[in-house]
JSON list of C-alpha atoms in Angstrom, two decimals:
[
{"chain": "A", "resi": 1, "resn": "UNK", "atom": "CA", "xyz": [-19.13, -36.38, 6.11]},
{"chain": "A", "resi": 2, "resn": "UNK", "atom": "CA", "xyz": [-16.62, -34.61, 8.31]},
{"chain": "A", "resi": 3, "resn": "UNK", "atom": "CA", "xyz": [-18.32, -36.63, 11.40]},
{"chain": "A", "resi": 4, "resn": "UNK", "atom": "CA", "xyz": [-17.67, -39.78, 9.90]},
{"chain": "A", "resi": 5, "resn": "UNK", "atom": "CA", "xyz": [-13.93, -38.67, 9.03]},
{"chain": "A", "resi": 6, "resn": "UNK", "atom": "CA", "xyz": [-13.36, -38.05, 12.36]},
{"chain": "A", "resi": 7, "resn": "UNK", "atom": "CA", "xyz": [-14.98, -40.69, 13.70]},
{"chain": "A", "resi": 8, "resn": "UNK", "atom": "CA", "xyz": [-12.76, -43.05, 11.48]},
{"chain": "A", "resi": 9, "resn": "UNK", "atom": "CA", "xyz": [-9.50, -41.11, 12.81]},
{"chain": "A", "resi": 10, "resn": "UNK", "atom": "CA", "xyz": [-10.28, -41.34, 15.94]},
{"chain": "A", "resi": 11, "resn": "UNK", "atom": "CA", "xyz": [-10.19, -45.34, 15.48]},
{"chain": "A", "resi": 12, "resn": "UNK", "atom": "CA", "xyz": [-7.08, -45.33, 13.49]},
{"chain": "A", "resi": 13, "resn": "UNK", "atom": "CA", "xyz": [-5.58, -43.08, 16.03]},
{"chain": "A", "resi": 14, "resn": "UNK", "atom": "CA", "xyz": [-6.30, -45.02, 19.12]},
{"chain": "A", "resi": 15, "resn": "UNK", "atom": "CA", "xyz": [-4.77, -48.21, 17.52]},
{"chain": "A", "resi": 16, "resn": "UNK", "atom": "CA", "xyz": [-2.20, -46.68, 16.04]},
{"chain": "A", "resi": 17, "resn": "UNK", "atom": "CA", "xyz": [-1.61, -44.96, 19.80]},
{"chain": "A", "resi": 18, "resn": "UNK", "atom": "CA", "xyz": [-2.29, -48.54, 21.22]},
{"chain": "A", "resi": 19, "resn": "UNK", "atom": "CA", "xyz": [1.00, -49.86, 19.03]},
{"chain": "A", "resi": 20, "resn": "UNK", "atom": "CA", "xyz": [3.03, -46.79, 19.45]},
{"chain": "A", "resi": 21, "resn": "UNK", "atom": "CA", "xyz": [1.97, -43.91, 21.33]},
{"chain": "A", "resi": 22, "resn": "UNK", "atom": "CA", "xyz": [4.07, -41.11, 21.25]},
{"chain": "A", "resi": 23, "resn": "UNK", "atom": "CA", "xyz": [4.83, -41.71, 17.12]},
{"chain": "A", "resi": 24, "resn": "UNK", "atom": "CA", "xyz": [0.56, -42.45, 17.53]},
{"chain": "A", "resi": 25, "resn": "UNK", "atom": "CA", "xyz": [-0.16, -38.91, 18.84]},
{"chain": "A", "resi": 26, "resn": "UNK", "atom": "CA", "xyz": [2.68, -37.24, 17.02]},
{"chain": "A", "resi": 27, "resn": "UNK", "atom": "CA", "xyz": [1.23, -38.82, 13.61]},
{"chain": "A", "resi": 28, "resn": "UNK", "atom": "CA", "xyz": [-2.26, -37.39, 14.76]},
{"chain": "A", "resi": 29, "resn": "UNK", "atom": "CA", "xyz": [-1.04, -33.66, 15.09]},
{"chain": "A", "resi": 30, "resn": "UNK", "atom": "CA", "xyz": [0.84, -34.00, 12.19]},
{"chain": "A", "resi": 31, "resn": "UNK", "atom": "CA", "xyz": [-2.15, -35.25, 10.05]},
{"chain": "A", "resi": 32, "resn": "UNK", "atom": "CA", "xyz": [-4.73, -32.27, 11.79]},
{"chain": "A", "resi": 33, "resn": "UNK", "atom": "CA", "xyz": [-1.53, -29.51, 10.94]},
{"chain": "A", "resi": 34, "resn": "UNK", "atom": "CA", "xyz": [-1.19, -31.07, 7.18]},
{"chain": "A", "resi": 35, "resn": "UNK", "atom": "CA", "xyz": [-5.58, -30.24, 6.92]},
{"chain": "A", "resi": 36, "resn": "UNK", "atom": "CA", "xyz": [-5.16, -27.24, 8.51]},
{"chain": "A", "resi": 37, "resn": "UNK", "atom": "CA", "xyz": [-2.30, -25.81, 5.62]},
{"chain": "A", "resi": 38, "resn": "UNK", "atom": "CA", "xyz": [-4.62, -27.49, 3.23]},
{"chain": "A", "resi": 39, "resn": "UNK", "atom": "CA", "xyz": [-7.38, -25.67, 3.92]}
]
């Protein structure tokens, strides 16, 4: 489960990071700091 989340973001991240990659990266940490509060 978590493998295949990661997996998936990891994709999503390097496109997004192939279209834009500073907002790319900074969208990244911003999504790992929003799990990490969550959890």
């Amino acid at each position: 489960m978590v493998e295949s989340w990661s997996s998936g973001m990891t994709v999503i991240v390097a496109q997004v990071t192939g279209q834009c990659g500073v907002a790319g990266v900074f969208s990244f940490i911003h999504g790992k700091w929003i799990m990490r509060a969550r959890y």
